[in-house]
Amino acid sequence: MTAVDLQENIRRVKENIAAAAREAGRDPGEVTLVAATKTQTDETIRAAIAAGVTVCGENRVQELVAHLDHDAYGTAGLHFIGHLQTNKVKYVVGRVDLIESVDSLRLLEAIEVRAAGLDRVQDILLQVNIGREETKSGVPPEEAEALAQKALELSHVRLRGLMAIPPAARSAGSGHFFREMKQLFVDIKQKIDDNKSDFNCLSMGMSGDYPDAVRAGATHVRVGSAIFGPRLPKGVAGDMTSFLGGY
Ligand SMILES: *Cc1c(COP(=O)(O)O)cnc(C)c1O
């Protein structure tokens, strides 16, 4: 570890989360910090956990598998937060606590099949493309409820809520996207909620905008660079994606 003071960064992020929660009249304990660990080494992940990270979020299958092989996450919780191809479902289902990024019926069904084969129930979130961006994964907001209803029909998938990556904060900020997500979350919860109190996770907010997300009602924020510092560009020595392959 070099210049990055993980302990200080994590302390500050948690403090900002707590302050934003209190501003919104929320209990800071309702918000979980998910450390987005992409491109980080086993050692850095272990150090972050020692410094107070309780949940890690991985968005690349090959990194997830490598870190699991090296037992880098220890007892920390583990979420998959990246785009998941159906042919890679087998590397993820049953190995993470929550798959945050389910964005199609096809993926949902592949997770169900794999979880059934393992005799497990996989917790999932549906990813919503709240900004309707062509470059981003996620179902359009108006299709989220139908996919939620499908998820509820499956016995090896437990629908826990919604996730979103809004457009990068512009001058106006991402606040209105977060508020739209919160409204969608409440609407869907109301429609599906016959004692389904399992539907209680709203994952949104990253390094640039997590206080706004918390103020709007996020239960999970996914923070990378504010904890670990800026990421190396892909392919630079030290980026493990350049030598790992095959997944
Ligand atoms: C990398 C990543 C984050 C965190 O991004 P930062 O801007 O570094 O905080 C959050 N969510 C997802 C899905 C990511 O891939």
GROMACS .gro file of C-alpha atoms and ligand atoms in nm:
model
  262
    1MET     CA    1   0.000   0.000   0.000
    2THR     CA    2   0.130   0.338  -0.092
    3ALA     CA    3  -0.018   0.683  -0.060
    4VAL     CA    4  -0.376   0.574  -0.013
    5ASP     CA    5  -0.484   0.582   0.349
    6LEU     CA    6  -0.760   0.324   0.345
    7GLN     CA    7  -0.848   0.368   0.708
    8GLU     CA    8  -0.892   0.743   0.672
    9ASN     CA    9  -1.084   0.713   0.344
   10ILE     CA   10  -1.322   0.454   0.485
   11ARG     CA   11  -1.376   0.658   0.799
   12ARG     CA   12  -1.457   0.965   0.590
   13VAL     CA   13  -1.696   0.783   0.357
   14LYS     CA   14  -1.881   0.631   0.652
   15GLU     CA   15  -1.899   0.972   0.817
   16ASN     CA   16  -2.042   1.126   0.500
   17ILE     CA   17  -2.299   0.847   0.474
   18ALA     CA   18  -2.404   0.900   0.834
   19ALA     CA   19  -2.428   1.279   0.791
   20ALA     CA   20  -2.640   1.245   0.475
   21ALA     CA   21  -2.867   0.992   0.644
   22ARG     CA   22  -2.922   1.218   0.943
   23GLU     CA   23  -2.995   1.514   0.715
   24ALA     CA   24  -3.271   1.309   0.560
   25GLY     CA   25  -3.402   1.200   0.898
   26ARG     CA   26  -3.279   0.846   0.844
   27ASP     CA   27  -3.093   0.611   1.074
   28PRO     CA   28  -2.733   0.584   0.944
   29GLY     CA   29  -2.750   0.216   1.035
   30GLU     CA   30  -2.995   0.164   0.745
   31VAL     CA   31  -2.720   0.226   0.491
   32THR     CA   32  -2.456  -0.033   0.402
   33LEU     CA   33  -2.127   0.069   0.245
   34VAL     CA   34  -2.033  -0.171  -0.034
   35ALA     CA   35  -1.667  -0.128  -0.130
   36ALA     CA   36  -1.633  -0.158  -0.508
   37THR     CA   37  -1.310  -0.357  -0.530
   38LYS     CA   38  -1.256  -0.385  -0.905
   39THR     CA   39  -0.887  -0.387  -1.006
   40GLN     CA   40  -0.776  -0.410  -0.640
   41THR     CA   41  -0.534  -0.676  -0.521
   42ASP     CA   42  -0.600  -0.943  -0.259
   43GLU     CA   43  -0.382  -0.747  -0.016
   44THR     CA   44  -0.570  -0.423  -0.066
   45ILE     CA   45  -0.903  -0.599  -0.021
   46ARG     CA   46  -0.783  -0.760   0.302
   47ALA     CA   47  -0.654  -0.423   0.423
   48ALA     CA   48  -0.986  -0.254   0.346
   49ILE     CA   49  -1.172  -0.522   0.540
   50ALA     CA   50  -0.932  -0.482   0.832
   51ALA     CA   51  -1.002  -0.107   0.812
   52GLY     CA   52  -1.377  -0.147   0.844
   53VAL     CA   53  -1.524  -0.256   0.511
   54THR     CA   54  -1.794  -0.516   0.577
   55VAL     CA   55  -1.920  -0.580   0.224
   56CYS     CA   56  -1.723  -0.600  -0.103
   57GLY     CA   57  -1.875  -0.554  -0.447
   58GLU     CA   58  -1.711  -0.714  -0.749
   59ASN     CA   59  -1.810  -0.637  -1.104
   60ARG     CA   60  -1.587  -0.869  -1.303
   61VAL     CA   61  -1.628  -1.245  -1.287
   62GLN     CA   62  -1.260  -1.322  -1.337
   63GLU     CA   63  -1.156  -1.099  -1.047
   64LEU     CA   64  -1.429  -1.239  -0.824
   65VAL     CA   65  -1.314  -1.595  -0.889
   66ALA     CA   66  -0.947  -1.512  -0.833
   67HIS     CA   67  -1.012  -1.332  -0.505
   68LEU     CA   68  -1.237  -1.615  -0.387
   69ASP     CA   69  -0.966  -1.868  -0.474
   70HIS     CA   70  -0.725  -1.666  -0.258
   71ASP     CA   71  -0.980  -1.623   0.019
   72ALA     CA   72  -0.931  -1.246  -0.001
   73TYR     CA   73  -1.278  -1.155   0.128
   74GLY     CA   74  -1.252  -1.346   0.454
   75THR     CA   75  -1.578  -1.308   0.642
   76ALA     CA   76  -1.688  -0.991   0.462
   77GLY     CA   77  -2.013  -0.995   0.270
   78LEU     CA   78  -1.986  -1.020  -0.106
   79HIS     CA   79  -2.201  -0.871  -0.381
   80PHE     CA   80  -2.176  -0.906  -0.757
   81ILE     CA   81  -2.240  -0.561  -0.906
   82GLY     CA   82  -2.129  -0.587  -1.270
   83HIS     CA   83  -2.287  -0.698  -1.592
   84LEU     CA   84  -2.331  -1.076  -1.577
   85GLN     CA   85  -2.343  -1.290  -1.889
   86THR     CA   86  -2.564  -1.595  -1.865
   87ASN     CA   87  -2.273  -1.826  -1.952
   88LYS     CA   88  -2.085  -1.703  -1.644
   89VAL     CA   89  -2.368  -1.749  -1.398
   90LYS     CA   90  -2.210  -2.069  -1.270
   91TYR     CA   91  -1.911  -1.877  -1.133
   92VAL     CA   92  -2.128  -1.642  -0.932
   93VAL     CA   93  -2.448  -1.808  -0.810
   94GLY     CA   94  -2.411  -1.952  -0.461
   95ARG     CA   95  -2.077  -1.778  -0.415
   96VAL     CA   96  -2.201  -1.425  -0.343
   97ASP     CA   97  -2.458  -1.298  -0.094
   98LEU     CA   98  -2.632  -1.076  -0.347
   99ILE     CA   99  -2.630  -1.038  -0.724
  100GLU     CA  100  -2.718  -0.670  -0.767
  101SER     CA  101  -2.721  -0.654  -1.142
  102VAL     CA  102  -2.996  -0.877  -1.282
  103ASP     CA  103  -3.106  -0.701  -1.598
  104SER     CA  104  -3.299  -0.949  -1.810
  105LEU     CA  105  -3.547  -1.234  -1.791
  106ARG     CA  106  -3.290  -1.460  -1.953
  107LEU     CA  107  -3.034  -1.390  -1.681
  108LEU     CA  108  -3.296  -1.426  -1.410
  109GLU     CA  109  -3.390  -1.769  -1.544
  110ALA     CA  110  -3.028  -1.879  -1.575
  111ILE     CA  111  -2.971  -1.784  -1.210
  112GLU     CA  112  -3.280  -1.980  -1.109
  113VAL     CA  113  -3.159  -2.291  -1.292
  114ARG     CA  114  -2.810  -2.272  -1.142
  115ALA     CA  115  -2.938  -2.201  -0.789
  116ALA     CA  116  -3.184  -2.490  -0.817
  117GLY     CA  117  -2.898  -2.718  -0.920
  118LEU     CA  118  -2.707  -2.612  -0.610
  119ASP     CA  119  -3.021  -2.639  -0.396
  120ARG     CA  120  -2.969  -2.278  -0.291
  121VAL     CA  121  -3.174  -1.960  -0.291
  122GLN     CA  122  -2.987  -1.671  -0.451
  123ASP     CA  123  -3.063  -1.317  -0.334
  124ILE     CA  124  -3.085  -1.070  -0.623
  125LEU     CA  125  -3.159  -0.708  -0.712
  126LEU     CA  126  -3.296  -0.593  -1.044
  127GLN     CA  127  -3.082  -0.334  -1.218
  128VAL     CA  128  -3.283  -0.045  -1.360
  129ASN     CA  129  -3.150   0.179  -1.636
  130ILE     CA  130  -3.302   0.487  -1.479
  131GLY     CA  131  -3.129   0.728  -1.715
  132ARG     CA  132  -3.230   0.523  -2.023
  133GLU     CA  133  -2.872   0.527  -2.147
  134GLU     CA  134  -2.788   0.305  -2.443
  135THR     CA  135  -2.445   0.228  -2.301
  136LYS     CA  136  -2.574   0.101  -1.968
  137SER     CA  137  -2.726  -0.226  -1.857
  138GLY     CA  138  -3.053  -0.250  -1.674
  139VAL     CA  139  -3.418  -0.279  -1.759
  140PRO     CA  140  -3.608   0.036  -1.850
  141PRO     CA  141  -3.800   0.166  -1.548
  142GLU     CA  142  -4.139   0.075  -1.697
  143GLU     CA  143  -4.032  -0.290  -1.733
  144ALA     CA  144  -3.900  -0.333  -1.382
  145GLU     CA  145  -4.228  -0.434  -1.224
  146ALA     CA  146  -4.294  -0.710  -1.476
  147LEU     CA  147  -3.946  -0.853  -1.418
  148ALA     CA  148  -4.002  -0.829  -1.043
  149GLN     CA  149  -4.323  -1.030  -1.081
  150LYS     CA  150  -4.130  -1.295  -1.277
  151ALA     CA  151  -3.865  -1.311  -1.006
  152LEU     CA  152  -4.133  -1.371  -0.744
  153GLU     CA  153  -4.249  -1.679  -0.935
  154LEU     CA  154  -3.909  -1.843  -0.905
  155SER     CA  155  -3.832  -2.054  -0.600
  156HIS     CA  156  -3.451  -2.037  -0.600
  157VAL     CA  157  -3.427  -1.663  -0.641
  158ARG     CA  158  -3.517  -1.415  -0.368
  159LEU     CA  159  -3.592  -1.066  -0.493
  160ARG     CA  160  -3.444  -0.816  -0.247
  161GLY     CA  161  -3.484  -0.485  -0.431
  162LEU     CA  162  -3.346  -0.260  -0.702
  163MET     CA  163  -3.009  -0.126  -0.814
  164ALA     CA  164  -2.920   0.162  -1.047
  165ILE     CA  165  -2.624   0.345  -1.196
  166PRO     CA  166  -2.764   0.684  -1.296
  167PRO     CA  167  -2.592   0.904  -1.554
  168ALA     CA  168  -2.277   1.066  -1.417
  169ALA     CA  169  -2.359   1.371  -1.213
  170ARG     CA  170  -2.402   1.666  -1.442
  171SER     CA  171  -2.447   2.023  -1.330
  172ALA     CA  172  -2.790   1.936  -1.199
  173GLY     CA  173  -2.652   1.631  -1.015
  174SER     CA  174  -2.801   1.281  -1.006
  175GLY     CA  175  -3.045   1.371  -0.730
  176HIS     CA  176  -3.355   1.352  -0.946
  177PHE     CA  177  -3.256   1.007  -1.080
  178PHE     CA  178  -3.213   0.887  -0.723
  179ARG     CA  179  -3.553   1.024  -0.630
  180GLU     CA  180  -3.709   0.856  -0.935
  181MET     CA  181  -3.548   0.527  -0.829
  182LYS     CA  182  -3.681   0.565  -0.477
  183GLN     CA  183  -4.031   0.625  -0.615
  184LEU     CA  184  -4.005   0.321  -0.844
  185PHE     CA  185  -3.885   0.114  -0.549
  186VAL     CA  186  -4.180   0.224  -0.336
  187ASP     CA  187  -4.429   0.163  -0.620
  188ILE     CA  188  -4.301  -0.187  -0.690
  189LYS     CA  189  -4.281  -0.274  -0.324
  190GLN     CA  190  -4.644  -0.170  -0.283
  191LYS     CA  191  -4.754  -0.384  -0.578
  192ILE     CA  192  -4.569  -0.700  -0.483
  193ASP     CA  193  -4.568  -0.672  -0.109
  194ASP     CA  194  -4.782  -0.937   0.042
  195ASN     CA  195  -4.558  -0.994   0.341
  196LYS     CA  196  -4.259  -0.973   0.110
  197SER     CA  197  -4.056  -0.762   0.350
  198ASP     CA  198  -3.757  -0.919   0.173
  199PHE     CA  199  -3.791  -0.638  -0.080
  200ASN     CA  200  -3.595  -0.380   0.115
  201CYS     CA  201  -3.273  -0.299  -0.071
  202LEU     CA  202  -3.214   0.005  -0.289
  203SER     CA  203  -2.855   0.014  -0.415
  204MET     CA  204  -2.748   0.343  -0.571
  205GLY     CA  205  -2.475   0.602  -0.533
  206MET     CA  206  -2.101   0.585  -0.612
  207SER     CA  207  -1.796   0.791  -0.517
  208GLY     CA  208  -1.919   1.105  -0.692
  209ASP     CA  209  -2.272   1.111  -0.559
  210TYR     CA  210  -2.334   0.871  -0.268
  211PRO     CA  211  -2.448   1.142  -0.021
  212ASP     CA  212  -2.725   1.240  -0.267
  213ALA     CA  213  -2.822   0.874  -0.300
  214VAL     CA  214  -2.840   0.834   0.077
  215ARG     CA  215  -3.054   1.146   0.109
  216ALA     CA  216  -3.289   1.000  -0.153
  217GLY     CA  217  -3.323   0.667   0.028
  218ALA     CA  218  -3.041   0.432  -0.075
  219THR     CA  219  -2.987   0.135   0.155
  220HIS     CA  220  -2.660   0.041  -0.020
  221VAL     CA  221  -2.398   0.268  -0.175
  222ARG     CA  222  -2.120   0.122  -0.392
  223VAL     CA  223  -1.803   0.320  -0.345
  224GLY     CA  224  -1.470   0.250  -0.515
  225SER     CA  225  -1.233   0.536  -0.586
  226ALA     CA  226  -1.328   0.739  -0.277
  227ILE     CA  227  -1.189   0.445  -0.077
  228PHE     CA  228  -0.912   0.305  -0.295
  229GLY     CA  229  -0.804   0.610  -0.493
  230PRO     CA  230  -0.823   0.646  -0.871
  231ARG     CA  231  -0.813   0.319  -1.065
  232LEU     CA  232  -0.534   0.238  -1.308
  233PRO     CA  233  -0.648   0.236  -1.668
  234LYS     CA  234  -0.715  -0.110  -1.808
  235GLY     CA  235  -0.405  -0.295  -1.927
  236VAL     CA  236  -0.154  -0.106  -1.712
  237ALA     CA  237   0.083  -0.337  -1.524
  238GLY     CA  238  -0.078  -0.428  -1.197
  239ASP     CA  239  -0.424  -0.447  -1.344
  240MET     CA  240  -0.495  -0.815  -1.302
  241THR     CA  241  -0.739  -0.823  -1.591
  242SER     CA  242  -0.439  -0.809  -1.821
  243PHE     CA  243  -0.312  -1.150  -1.719
  244LEU     CA  244  -0.620  -1.333  -1.599
  245GLY     CA  245  -0.826  -1.499  -1.866
  246GLY     CA  246  -1.061  -1.779  -1.943
  247TYR     CA  247  -1.374  -1.681  -1.753
  248LIG     C1  248  -1.681   0.065  -1.002
  248LIG     C2  249  -1.825   0.060  -0.963
  248LIG     C3  250  -1.873   0.141  -0.859
  248LIG     C4  251  -1.787   0.238  -0.782
  248LIG     O1  252  -1.739   0.340  -0.864
  248LIG     P1  253  -1.657   0.462  -0.804
  248LIG     O2  254  -1.694   0.577  -0.889
  248LIG     O3  255  -1.514   0.426  -0.812
  248LIG     O4  256  -1.701   0.479  -0.663
  248LIG     C5  257  -2.007   0.129  -0.827
  248LIG     N1  258  -2.090   0.045  -0.892
  248LIG     C6  259  -2.048  -0.033  -0.992
  248LIG     C7  260  -2.144  -0.122  -1.060
  248LIG     C8  261  -1.914  -0.028  -1.030
  248LIG     O5  262  -1.872  -0.104  -1.131
   0.00000   0.00000   0.00000
